[in-house]
Backbone as a printed PyTorch tensor [residue, N CA C, xyz], in Angstrom:
tensor([[[-19.1870,   3.8690, -11.9740],
         [-19.8850,   4.9850, -12.9610],
         [-19.5060,   4.8480, -14.3640]],

        [[-20.3940,   4.7960, -15.2590],
         [-20.0960,   4.6060, -16.7030],
         [-20.2620,   5.7430, -17.6400]],

        [[-20.6600,   6.8590, -16.9660],
         [-20.7990,   8.3340, -17.6250],
         [-19.5950,   8.6440, -18.1870]],

        [[-19.4800,   8.9470, -19.3880],
         [-17.9320,   9.5280, -20.0130],
         [-17.6110,  10.9710, -19.3570]],

        [[-16.3430,  10.9680, -19.0150],
         [-15.7610,  12.4240, -18.6470],
         [-15.1380,  13.0080, -19.8390]],

        [[-15.4660,  13.9540, -20.2220],
         [-14.8700,  14.6970, -21.6510],
         [-13.5500,  14.9260, -21.4740]],

        [[-12.6560,  14.8410, -22.7270],
         [-11.3100,  14.8680, -22.7530],
         [-11.0190,  16.1210, -22.0580]],

        [[ -9.9360,  16.2420, -20.9960],
         [ -9.6130,  17.6540, -20.6550],
         [-10.2850,  17.9370, -19.3000]],

        [[-11.2580,  17.2680, -18.8420],
         [-11.9870,  17.4040, -17.9590],
         [-11.6480,  16.5180, -16.5520]],

        [[-12.1750,  16.7460, -15.4210],
         [-11.9240,  15.8100, -14.3260],
         [-13.0040,  15.4520, -13.6660]],

        [[-13.0170,  14.2770, -12.8470],
         [-14.3650,  13.9180, -12.1560],
         [-14.0240,  13.4420, -10.9060]],

        [[-14.7880,  13.8310,  -9.8970],
         [-14.7310,  13.3140,  -8.3480],
         [-15.9200,  12.2050,  -8.1420]],

        [[-15.3230,  11.2930,  -7.9760],
         [-16.5000,  10.1070,  -7.5760],
         [-16.3100,   9.7950,  -5.7580]],

        [[-17.2720,  10.3310,  -5.1920],
         [-17.3510,  10.1390,  -3.8700],
         [-17.7510,   8.5840,  -3.3460]],

        [[-16.9380,   7.8830,  -2.4800],
         [-17.4670,   6.6980,  -1.8870],
         [-17.7000,   5.7590,  -3.0020]],

        [[-16.8420,   5.3770,  -3.7330],
         [-17.0400,   4.4390,  -4.7180],
         [-17.3980,   3.0140,  -4.1230]],

        [[-16.5630,   2.7240,  -3.0110],
         [-16.7840,   1.2990,  -2.3930],
         [-18.2340,   1.4320,  -1.8180]],

        [[-18.6610,   2.3900,  -1.2000],
         [-20.1680,   2.5860,  -0.7690],
         [-21.1350,   2.4050,  -2.0520]],

        [[-20.6790,   3.1440,  -2.9340],
         [-21.5790,   3.0130,  -4.0050],
         [-21.8140,   1.4280,  -4.5840]],

        [[-21.0770,   0.7870,  -4.4220],
         [-21.0790,  -0.6320,  -4.7850],
         [-21.5860,  -1.4670,  -3.5940]],

        [[-22.0390,  -0.8600,  -2.6630],
         [-22.4550,  -1.6700,  -1.4090],
         [-21.5910,  -2.5320,  -0.8210]],

        [[-20.3620,  -2.2930,  -0.6140],
         [-19.1660,  -2.8540,  -0.2220],
         [-18.8440,  -2.2290,   1.0300]],

        [[-18.3450,  -3.0900,   2.1390],
         [-17.4570,  -2.6290,   3.0180],
         [-16.1070,  -3.3720,   2.9690]],

        [[-15.6820,  -3.4200,   2.0480],
         [-14.3390,  -4.0750,   1.7400],
         [-12.9950,  -2.9750,   1.7810]],

        [[-12.0210,  -3.9470,   1.9370],
         [-10.5650,  -2.9810,   1.5170],
         [-10.0340,  -3.9970,   0.4140]],

        [[ -9.3640,  -3.1920,  -0.3020],
         [ -8.5480,  -3.9040,  -1.3980],
         [ -8.3700,  -2.4990,  -2.3890]],

        [[ -8.2400,  -2.9690,  -3.8140],
         [ -7.8580,  -2.0830,  -4.7110],
         [ -9.1710,  -2.2080,  -5.7440]],

        [[ -9.1860,  -1.1500,  -6.6130],
         [-10.0560,  -0.8410,  -7.6790],
         [ -9.3940,  -1.1640,  -9.1010]],

        [[-10.0030,  -1.7010,  -9.9060],
         [ -9.6210,  -1.9070, -11.2510],
         [-10.4340,  -0.9920, -12.0340]],

        [[ -9.9740,   0.0840, -12.7880],
         [-10.6750,   0.9760, -13.6590],
         [-10.0950,   0.6370, -14.8770]],

        [[-11.0560,   0.6300, -15.8990],
         [-10.9160,   0.4610, -17.3970],
         [-11.3160,   1.4380, -18.2530]],

        [[-10.5950,   1.7370, -19.3190],
         [-10.8660,   3.0770, -19.8830],
         [-10.2420,   2.7440, -21.4950]],

        [[-10.7670,   3.3330, -22.6110],
         [ -9.9400,   3.2460, -23.8720],
         [ -9.3600,   4.4440, -24.0850]],

        [[ -9.0690,   5.3670, -23.1250],
         [ -8.5740,   6.5530, -23.2910],
         [ -7.4600,   6.6780, -22.1660]],

        [[ -6.2490,   7.2580, -22.5000],
         [ -5.3370,   7.5060, -21.4440],
         [ -6.2380,   8.5390, -20.2550]],

        [[ -5.5100,   8.1780, -18.8160],
         [ -6.2380,   9.0630, -17.7780],
         [ -5.4420,   8.8440, -16.5810]],

        [[ -5.5310,   9.7250, -15.6960],
         [ -4.5890,   9.9390, -14.5950],
         [ -5.7910,   9.7970, -13.4290]],

        [[ -5.3140,   8.7030, -12.4810],
         [ -6.1840,   8.3330, -11.5930],
         [ -5.3950,   8.3210,  -9.9060]],

        [[ -6.1930,   9.0190,  -9.2000],
         [ -5.6190,   9.3070,  -7.6820],
         [ -6.9540,   9.0510,  -6.7810]],

        [[ -6.4360,   8.6240,  -5.5700],
         [ -7.2860,   8.3340,  -4.7870],
         [ -6.9530,   9.1140,  -3.3350]],

        [[ -8.2420,   9.5370,  -2.5610],
         [ -8.0520,   9.7990,  -1.3170],
         [ -8.8710,   9.0100,  -0.5530]],

        [[ -8.2690,   8.3720,   0.3370],
         [ -8.9320,   7.2810,   1.3200],
         [ -8.9270,   7.7910,   2.3380]],

        [[-10.1080,   7.7620,   3.1660],
         [-10.1720,   8.1380,   4.5410],
         [-11.0970,   7.2900,   5.3150]],

        [[-10.8550,   7.4580,   6.7480],
         [-11.7280,   6.9340,   7.7190],
         [-12.5090,   8.1190,   8.6720]],

        [[-13.6880,   7.7460,   8.7150],
         [-14.4220,   8.7620,   9.2780],
         [-14.3620,   8.5500,  10.9610]],

        [[-13.9870,   9.4650,  11.7230],
         [-13.8250,   9.6840,  13.2300],
         [-14.8290,  10.5900,  13.8810]],

        [[-15.0670,  10.6630,  15.1310],
         [-15.8880,  11.5430,  15.6650],
         [-15.5780,  12.8650,  15.3080]],

        [[-14.3450,  13.2460,  15.2640],
         [-14.0470,  14.7720,  15.1390],
         [-13.6380,  15.1040,  13.6980]],

        [[-13.8270,  14.0440,  12.4560],
         [-13.4730,  14.4560,  11.1110],
         [-13.1600,  13.1790,  10.5940]],

        [[-12.3240,  13.2940,   9.5980],
         [-11.8040,  12.2650,   8.8090],
         [-10.1290,  12.1430,   9.0400]],

        [[ -9.6360,  11.1180,   8.7550],
         [ -8.1940,  10.7550,   8.6910],
         [ -7.7510,  10.3830,   7.0980]],

        [[ -7.1960,  10.7980,   6.6230],
         [ -7.0240,  10.8060,   5.0070],
         [ -5.5110,  10.3030,   4.7650]],

        [[ -5.6240,   9.6010,   3.7950],
         [ -4.4730,   9.1370,   2.7970],
         [ -4.6380,   9.4890,   1.3400]],

        [[ -3.4440,   9.7740,   0.7830],
         [ -3.4910,   9.8990,  -0.6680],
         [ -2.7390,   8.7770,  -1.3570]],

        [[ -3.2630,   8.2060,  -2.3700],
         [ -2.9320,   7.0000,  -3.2440],
         [ -2.8680,   7.3670,  -4.6510]],

        [[ -1.6170,   6.9710,  -5.2650],
         [ -1.5990,   7.3300,  -6.6730],
         [ -2.3250,   6.0150,  -7.3660]],

        [[ -2.5730,   6.2200,  -8.5950],
         [ -3.1050,   5.2400,  -9.2830],
         [ -2.0460,   4.6270, -10.2300]],

        [[ -2.0510,   3.4000, -10.3440],
         [ -0.9000,   2.6490, -11.0320],
         [ -1.5960,   1.6610, -12.1960]],

        [[ -0.7960,   1.3960, -13.2320],
         [ -1.2650,   0.1960, -14.1180],
         [ -0.2030,  -0.8930, -13.9940]],

        [[ -0.4440,  -1.9930, -14.1410],
         [  0.3210,  -3.2490, -13.9960],
         [  1.7660,  -2.9920, -14.6450]],

        [[  1.8190,  -2.1510, -15.6680],
         [  3.1010,  -2.0080, -16.0540],
         [  3.9440,  -1.0050, -15.3650]],

        [[  3.4680,  -0.2420, -14.1900],
         [  4.2200,   0.3240, -13.2660],
         [  4.7520,  -0.4290, -12.1890]],

        [[  4.3150,  -1.5560, -12.1260],
         [  4.5580,  -2.7410, -11.0300],
         [  6.0120,  -3.4860, -11.3530]],

        [[  6.1670,  -3.8750, -10.3300],
         [  7.5450,  -4.6970, -10.2770],
         [  7.4860,  -5.9910, -10.6140]],

        [[  8.2340,  -6.5810, -11.3210],
         [  8.2640,  -8.1200, -12.0730],
         [  9.5070,  -8.9480, -11.3310]],

        [[  9.2510, -10.0710, -11.5190],
         [ 10.2360, -11.0220, -11.0170],
         [ 11.6910, -10.7710, -10.9320]],

        [[ 12.3430, -10.6230,  -9.6870],
         [ 13.8010, -10.1750,  -9.5740],
         [ 13.8380,  -8.5580,  -9.5190]],

        [[ 12.8570,  -7.8980,  -9.6030],
         [ 12.9720,  -6.5210,  -9.2570],
         [ 12.7830,  -6.1520,  -7.6930]],

        [[ 13.0880,  -5.0770,  -7.4640],
         [ 12.9790,  -4.6270,  -6.0720],
         [ 12.5600,  -3.2580,  -5.8440]],

        [[ 12.0620,  -2.7670,  -4.6020],
         [ 11.9840,  -1.2950,  -4.4130],
         [ 12.1100,  -0.8620,  -2.9250]],

        [[ 12.3060,  -0.0900,  -2.5860],
         [ 12.6880,   0.3330,  -1.2170],
         [ 11.3450,   1.0340,  -0.7960]],

        [[ 11.1280,   0.7570,   0.8740],
         [  9.7800,   1.4260,   1.5530],
         [ 10.3900,   2.0210,   2.5450]],

        [[ 10.5890,   3.5610,   2.5430],
         [ 11.2600,   4.1850,   3.8310],
         [ 10.3670,   4.6520,   4.6990]],

        [[ 11.3250,   5.2580,   5.6400],
         [ 10.7110,   6.1070,   6.7890],
         [  9.6830,   5.2580,   7.6620]],

        [[ 10.0880,   3.9640,   8.0430],
         [  9.4140,   3.0090,   8.9040],
         [  9.4920,   3.0740,  10.4170]],

        [[  8.5650,   3.1650,  11.1540],
         [  8.8200,   3.4290,  12.7190],
         [  7.9030,   2.2610,  13.5350]],

        [[  8.4120,   1.7200,  14.2840],
         [  7.5610,   0.5730,  15.1440],
         [  8.1840,   0.8920,  16.6050]],

        [[  7.3050,   1.5410,  17.4680],
         [  7.4440,   1.7490,  18.7350],
         [  6.1090,   1.9130,  19.5730]],

        [[  6.1890,   2.5560,  20.6830],
         [  4.8800,   2.7170,  21.4590],
         [  4.0260,   3.8900,  20.6570]],

        [[  4.6820,   4.8380,  19.8680],
         [  3.8800,   6.0260,  19.3700],
         [  3.5710,   5.6280,  17.8220]],

        [[  4.1390,   4.6670,  17.2290],
         [  3.7390,   4.5620,  15.6770],
         [  3.9950,   3.0580,  15.3280]],

        [[  2.9690,   2.5650,  14.4670],
         [  3.1780,   1.1570,  13.9650],
         [  3.3620,   1.2720,  12.4380]],

        [[  4.3570,   0.1960,  11.9860],
         [  4.7720,   0.2380,  10.6140],
         [  3.7800,  -1.0050,  10.0990]],

        [[  3.3410,  -1.0420,   8.7140],
         [  2.7070,  -1.9020,   8.0320],
         [  3.3840,  -1.9010,   6.5620]],

        [[  3.5320,  -3.1170,   5.8870],
         [  3.9450,  -3.3240,   4.7030],
         [  3.0900,  -4.2590,   3.9350]],

        [[  2.7890,  -3.9650,   2.5700],
         [  1.9930,  -4.7300,   1.8320],
         [  2.2420,  -4.5420,   0.2710]],

        [[  1.5230,  -5.1710,  -0.7210],
         [  1.7290,  -5.5750,  -2.0040],
         [  0.3410,  -5.7160,  -2.6870]],

        [[  0.2070,  -5.0990,  -3.6550],
         [ -0.9150,  -5.4550,  -4.6660],
         [ -0.4250,  -6.0630,  -5.9030]],

        [[ -1.1970,  -7.1130,  -6.0500],
         [ -0.8460,  -8.2440,  -7.4060],
         [ -1.7260,  -7.7270,  -8.6550]],

        [[ -1.4320,  -6.9140,  -9.3960],
         [ -2.0140,  -6.5920, -10.6310],
         [ -1.9770,  -7.1480, -11.7790]],

        [[ -1.2420,  -8.5550, -11.6920],
         [ -0.8460,  -9.3660, -12.8200],
         [ -1.9050, -10.4920, -12.9210]],

        [[ -1.9620, -11.2140, -13.9200],
         [ -2.8640, -12.3790, -13.8800],
         [ -2.5000, -13.6300, -13.4990]],

        [[ -1.2690, -13.7450, -12.8730],
         [ -0.6830, -15.0370, -12.1790],
         [ -0.3270, -14.6530, -10.8230]],

        [[ -0.2500, -15.6310, -10.0630],
         [  0.1900, -15.4900,  -8.5310],
         [  1.6190, -14.7870,  -8.6000]],

        [[  1.8930, -13.9870,  -7.4730],
         [  2.9500, -13.2920,  -7.2530],
         [  3.5400, -13.6730,  -5.8670]],

        [[  4.6810, -13.4730,  -5.6310],
         [  5.3840, -13.6220,  -4.2880],
         [  6.3960, -12.6200,  -4.2530]],

        [[  6.2580, -11.7810,  -2.8990],
         [  7.1090, -10.6820,  -2.3950],
         [  7.8020, -11.0640,  -1.1730]],

        [[  9.2950, -11.0340,  -1.0290],
         [  9.9670, -11.1010,  -0.0890],
         [ 10.3170,  -9.9230,   0.3560]],

        [[  9.9590,  -9.3280,   1.7610],
         [ 10.0180,  -8.2990,   2.2960],
         [ 11.6110,  -8.7360,   3.4090]],

        [[ 12.3500,  -7.7430,   3.2730],
         [ 13.6690,  -7.6660,   4.1800],
         [ 13.6820,  -6.2320,   4.9250]],

        [[ 13.4430,  -6.3210,   6.1650],
         [ 13.5180,  -5.3050,   7.0520],
         [ 14.7320,  -5.1880,   7.6080]],

        [[ 14.8760,  -3.6000,   7.6630],
         [ 16.1020,  -3.1260,   8.3690],
         [ 15.9490,  -1.9450,   9.4440]],

        [[ 16.9560,  -1.9990,  10.2180],
         [ 16.9480,  -0.8970,  11.2090],
         [ 17.6140,   0.5080,  10.2620]],

        [[ 17.4060,   1.5600,  10.7100],
         [ 17.9620,   2.6320,  10.0950],
         [ 19.4520,   2.6850,   9.7550]],

        [[ 20.3470,   2.0560,  10.7100],
         [ 21.9000,   1.8780,  10.5090],
         [ 22.1130,   0.8540,   9.6170]],

        [[ 20.9900,   0.1440,   8.8830],
         [ 21.3130,  -0.6180,   7.8230],
         [ 21.6500,  -2.2850,   8.4960]],

        [[ 21.3420,  -2.4570,   9.7170],
         [ 21.4230,  -3.6100,  10.0570],
         [ 20.2130,  -4.4810,   9.5590]],

        [[ 20.4100,  -5.5430,   9.1910],
         [ 19.0700,  -6.5040,   8.8680],
         [ 18.2970,  -7.0510,   9.9960]],

        [[ 16.9790,  -6.7720,  10.0310],
         [ 16.1050,  -7.3650,  10.9950],
         [ 15.6010,  -8.8370,  10.6520]],

        [[ 15.2720,  -9.1280,   9.5630],
         [ 14.8540, -10.4190,   8.9840],
         [ 14.0830, -10.2020,   7.8160]],

        [[ 13.6060, -11.2360,   7.0540],
         [ 12.8270, -11.3680,   5.9920],
         [ 11.5590, -12.3500,   6.1730]],

        [[ 10.5560, -12.1950,   5.1900],
         [  9.5650, -12.9590,   5.2000],
         [  8.7870, -12.8040,   3.6600]],

        [[  8.0450, -13.7620,   3.3980],
         [  7.7030, -13.5310,   1.9780],
         [  5.9110, -13.5860,   2.0340]],

        [[  5.3110, -12.7450,   1.2330],
         [  3.9340, -12.4930,   1.1300],
         [  3.5900, -13.0780,  -0.2350]],

        [[  2.7730, -14.1710,  -0.2060],
         [  2.0850, -14.8270,  -1.6330],
         [  0.8100, -14.1060,  -1.8650]],

        [[  0.6450, -13.6110,  -2.8970],
         [ -0.5720, -12.6280,  -3.4080],
         [ -1.1570, -13.1360,  -4.6790]],

        [[ -2.5580, -13.8700,  -4.6510],
         [ -2.9950, -14.2080,  -5.7630],
         [ -3.4040, -13.3020,  -6.7200]],

        [[ -3.6570, -13.7750,  -8.0370],
         [ -3.8890, -12.2660,  -9.2290],
         [ -4.9240, -11.4760,  -8.6190]],

        [[ -4.6770, -10.2550,  -9.0420],
         [ -5.3910,  -9.2760,  -8.8660],
         [ -5.9500,  -9.1910,  -7.3830]],

        [[ -5.1020,  -9.3410,  -6.5420],
         [ -5.5670,  -9.1910,  -4.9690],
         [ -4.5130,  -8.4930,  -4.3300]],

        [[ -4.4660,  -8.2060,  -2.9700],
         [ -3.6260,  -7.7500,  -2.3900],
         [ -3.4340,  -8.2670,  -0.8910]],

        [[ -2.1270,  -7.9180,  -0.2790],
         [ -2.2610,  -8.5900,   1.0750],
         [ -1.1780,  -7.4120,   1.8860]],

        [[ -1.6410,  -7.1050,   3.1610],
         [ -0.9130,  -6.2950,   3.8750],
         [ -0.3100,  -7.2970,   5.1730]],

        [[  0.7010,  -6.9420,   5.7480],
         [  1.3690,  -7.5500,   6.7790],
         [  1.5590,  -6.4060,   7.8660]],

        [[  0.6840,  -6.6440,   8.9670],
         [  0.6330,  -5.6190,  10.0170],
         [  1.6170,  -5.7110,  11.1000]],

        [[  2.5260,  -4.7230,  11.3490],
         [  3.4370,  -4.6670,  12.3250],
         [  4.6530,  -5.7880,  11.9800]],

        [[  5.2030,  -5.9850,  11.0350],
         [  6.0170,  -7.0060,  10.9480],
         [  7.1640,  -6.9260,  11.7540]],

        [[  8.1160,  -5.4700,  12.0340],
         [  8.7580,  -5.6870,  12.9360],
         [  8.5930,  -6.0340,  14.3760]],

        [[  7.4020,  -5.8110,  14.7840],
         [  7.1780,  -6.2370,  16.1130],
         [  6.6140,  -7.6520,  16.0740]],

        [[  5.3620,  -7.8740,  15.2090],
         [  4.9700,  -9.2530,  15.3040],
         [  5.8400, -10.4370,  14.8500]],

        [[  6.6990, -10.1380,  13.9340],
         [  7.4120, -11.4870,  13.2570],
         [  8.8230, -11.1690,  14.0330]],

        [[  9.3530, -10.1790,  14.4570],
         [ 10.8480, -10.1220,  15.0810],
         [ 10.8770,  -9.4480,  16.4000]],

        [[  9.7600,  -9.1530,  16.8110],
         [  9.6590,  -8.7340,  18.3770],
         [ 10.4900,  -7.2770,  18.5040]],

        [[ 10.4560,  -6.6300,  17.6260],
         [ 11.1820,  -5.3490,  17.8910],
         [  9.8430,  -3.9260,  17.7330]],

        [[  9.9500,  -3.4400,  18.8590],
         [  8.8760,  -2.3640,  19.1170],
         [  9.7470,  -1.3320,  19.7880]],

        [[ 11.0520,  -0.9060,  19.3060],
         [ 11.6320,   0.2500,  19.6530],
         [ 12.3540,   0.9250,  18.5910]],

        [[ 11.7490,   0.7980,  17.4110],
         [ 12.4860,   1.2520,  16.3250],
         [ 12.0400,   2.7040,  15.8350]],

        [[ 12.9640,   3.6810,  15.7620],
         [ 12.6190,   4.9000,  15.4150],
         [ 12.6350,   5.3080,  14.1270]],

        [[ 13.6550,   4.3620,  13.1650],
         [ 13.9850,   4.6120,  11.9080],
         [ 14.4150,   3.1370,  11.4900]],

        [[ 13.6990,   2.9890,  10.2130],
         [ 13.8490,   1.7980,   9.4070],
         [ 13.5290,   1.7990,   8.2490]],

        [[ 13.6320,   0.5470,   7.4540],
         [ 13.1110,   0.5350,   5.9960],
         [ 12.7970,  -0.7560,   5.6650]],

        [[ 12.5360,  -0.9670,   4.3180],
         [ 12.0080,  -2.5330,   3.9020],
         [ 12.3750,  -2.4720,   2.4370]],

        [[ 13.0500,  -3.5730,   2.0990],
         [ 13.4580,  -3.8020,   0.7510],
         [ 12.4730,  -4.8530,   0.2060]],

        [[ 11.6970,  -4.6260,  -0.4840],
         [ 10.6200,  -5.6830,  -1.2750],
         [ 11.1580,  -6.0950,  -2.6990]],

        [[ 11.3990,  -7.4630,  -2.8830],
         [ 11.8120,  -8.1280,  -4.0270],
         [ 10.8530,  -9.0410,  -4.4430]],

        [[ 10.4190,  -8.9220,  -5.6870],
         [  9.2060,  -9.8720,  -6.3660],
         [ 10.0260, -11.0360,  -6.6380]],

        [[  9.6520, -12.4060,  -6.2300],
         [ 10.5430, -13.5440,  -6.5330],
         [  9.6310, -14.1950,  -7.4480]],

        [[  8.3500, -13.9380,  -7.7250],
         [  7.6850, -14.3030,  -8.7010],
         [  6.3910, -13.4360,  -9.3140]],

        [[  6.2420, -13.3460, -10.4550],
         [  4.8520, -12.6880, -10.7220],
         [  5.3500, -11.5500, -11.4020]],

        [[  4.2210, -10.5550, -11.8020],
         [  4.6130,  -9.3400, -12.3850],
         [  3.3990,  -8.4730, -12.1300]],

        [[  3.9120,  -6.9930, -12.1930],
         [  2.6180,  -6.1680, -12.1160],
         [  2.4360,  -5.9550, -10.6040]],

        [[  3.2960,  -5.9930,  -9.7550],
         [  3.2970,  -5.8740,  -8.3550],
         [  3.6130,  -4.6780,  -7.9790]],

        [[  2.6520,  -3.8110,  -6.9850],
         [  3.0910,  -2.4810,  -6.5480],
         [  2.9680,  -2.8990,  -4.8680]],

        [[  4.1850,  -2.2900,  -4.4680],
         [  4.3850,  -2.4610,  -2.7780],
         [  4.1770,  -1.0650,  -2.2720]],

        [[  4.0480,  -1.1520,  -1.0270],
         [  3.9590,   0.1820,  -0.3250],
         [  4.0720,  -0.1870,   1.3310]],

        [[  4.0170,   0.9300,   2.1850],
         [  4.2440,   0.8860,   3.4860],
         [  3.4070,   1.9480,   3.9280]],

        [[  2.8370,   1.6720,   5.2370],
         [  2.1570,   2.7400,   5.8520],
         [  2.6440,   2.6810,   7.4070]],

        [[  2.6700,   4.1010,   8.0240],
         [  3.0400,   4.1270,   9.2630],
         [  1.9590,   4.9020,  10.1300]],

        [[  1.4320,   4.1880,  11.1380],
         [  0.2410,   4.5570,  11.7650],
         [  0.5560,   5.1270,  13.2090]],

        [[ -0.0290,   6.3130,  13.2650],
         [  0.0470,   6.7950,  14.8680],
         [ -0.6560,   6.2580,  15.5450]],

        [[ -0.2880,   5.7450,  16.7260],
         [ -0.9420,   4.8370,  17.7520],
         [ -2.0760,   5.4650,  18.4880]],

        [[ -1.9060,   6.9710,  18.7060],
         [ -2.8790,   7.7370,  19.4790],
         [ -3.9960,   8.0970,  18.7870]],

        [[ -3.8490,   8.2910,  17.2540],
         [ -4.9300,   9.0450,  16.4020],
         [ -5.4010,   7.7620,  15.4350]],

        [[ -4.7700,   6.8840,  15.0810],
         [ -4.8050,   5.8710,  13.9930],
         [ -4.8900,   6.6810,  12.8510]],

        [[ -4.1290,   7.8650,  12.5660],
         [ -3.9230,   8.5100,  11.1000],
         [ -2.6660,   7.8290,  10.6450]],

        [[ -2.8810,   7.5460,   9.4190],
         [ -1.7380,   6.8010,   8.6640],
         [ -1.2480,   7.6000,   7.6310]],

        [[  0.1900,   7.4200,   7.3720],
         [  0.8920,   7.8970,   6.2820],
         [  1.3360,   6.6400,   5.3890]],

        [[  0.9530,   6.7020,   4.2710],
         [  1.5280,   5.9430,   3.2570],
         [  2.6400,   6.1810,   2.5590]],

        [[  3.5830,   5.2120,   2.3830],
         [  4.8590,   5.2780,   1.6400],
         [  4.7320,   4.6300,   0.3640]],

        [[  4.8140,   5.2770,  -0.8480],
         [  4.6880,   4.3140,  -2.1950],
         [  6.2650,   3.7700,  -2.1910]],

        [[  6.3920,   2.6480,  -2.9750],
         [  7.5700,   2.2850,  -3.3210],
         [  8.4900,   3.1360,  -4.1420]],

        [[  9.9420,   2.8390,  -3.6150],
         [ 10.8380,   3.8210,  -4.2300],
         [ 11.8690,   2.9340,  -5.1730]],

        [[ 12.1060,   3.0380,  -6.2960],
         [ 12.7810,   2.2040,  -7.1360],
         [ 14.4410,   2.5620,  -6.8830]]])
């Protein structure tokens, strides 16, 4: 949408992805010549309603750079819930993020790296289970460390296996 929003007002844009005739997942790049606040409500349509998540808007300057890290709390991987981790590279060069997974007691489960091209994102579905065979975790967390690149936003989600309703956990520095 290129219609201006007057200063001090807000706008709601329904189904931006659908307006662009896309059925993709990813992140949106918004450009403006004025300061603004952007948030998103992402949802899936289900037979009995919608399942929603809230996401903050970020600029590349909010992201992590090489050598910086953030934590992703409240991860669960068991018969009732599944945890995913991911990262968006808002920078102009490739990025690499090393995720180290931990149990709630602080014992390390293992590590892996996601390589992310410029202006793209990657999600790793159920790394506790798929990468390390753990499916009985009631409390865990991840530490994400950027090993190359800049402007990287990391996140986690925990999905209810019965409803597919997700909760997103933004990075905590």
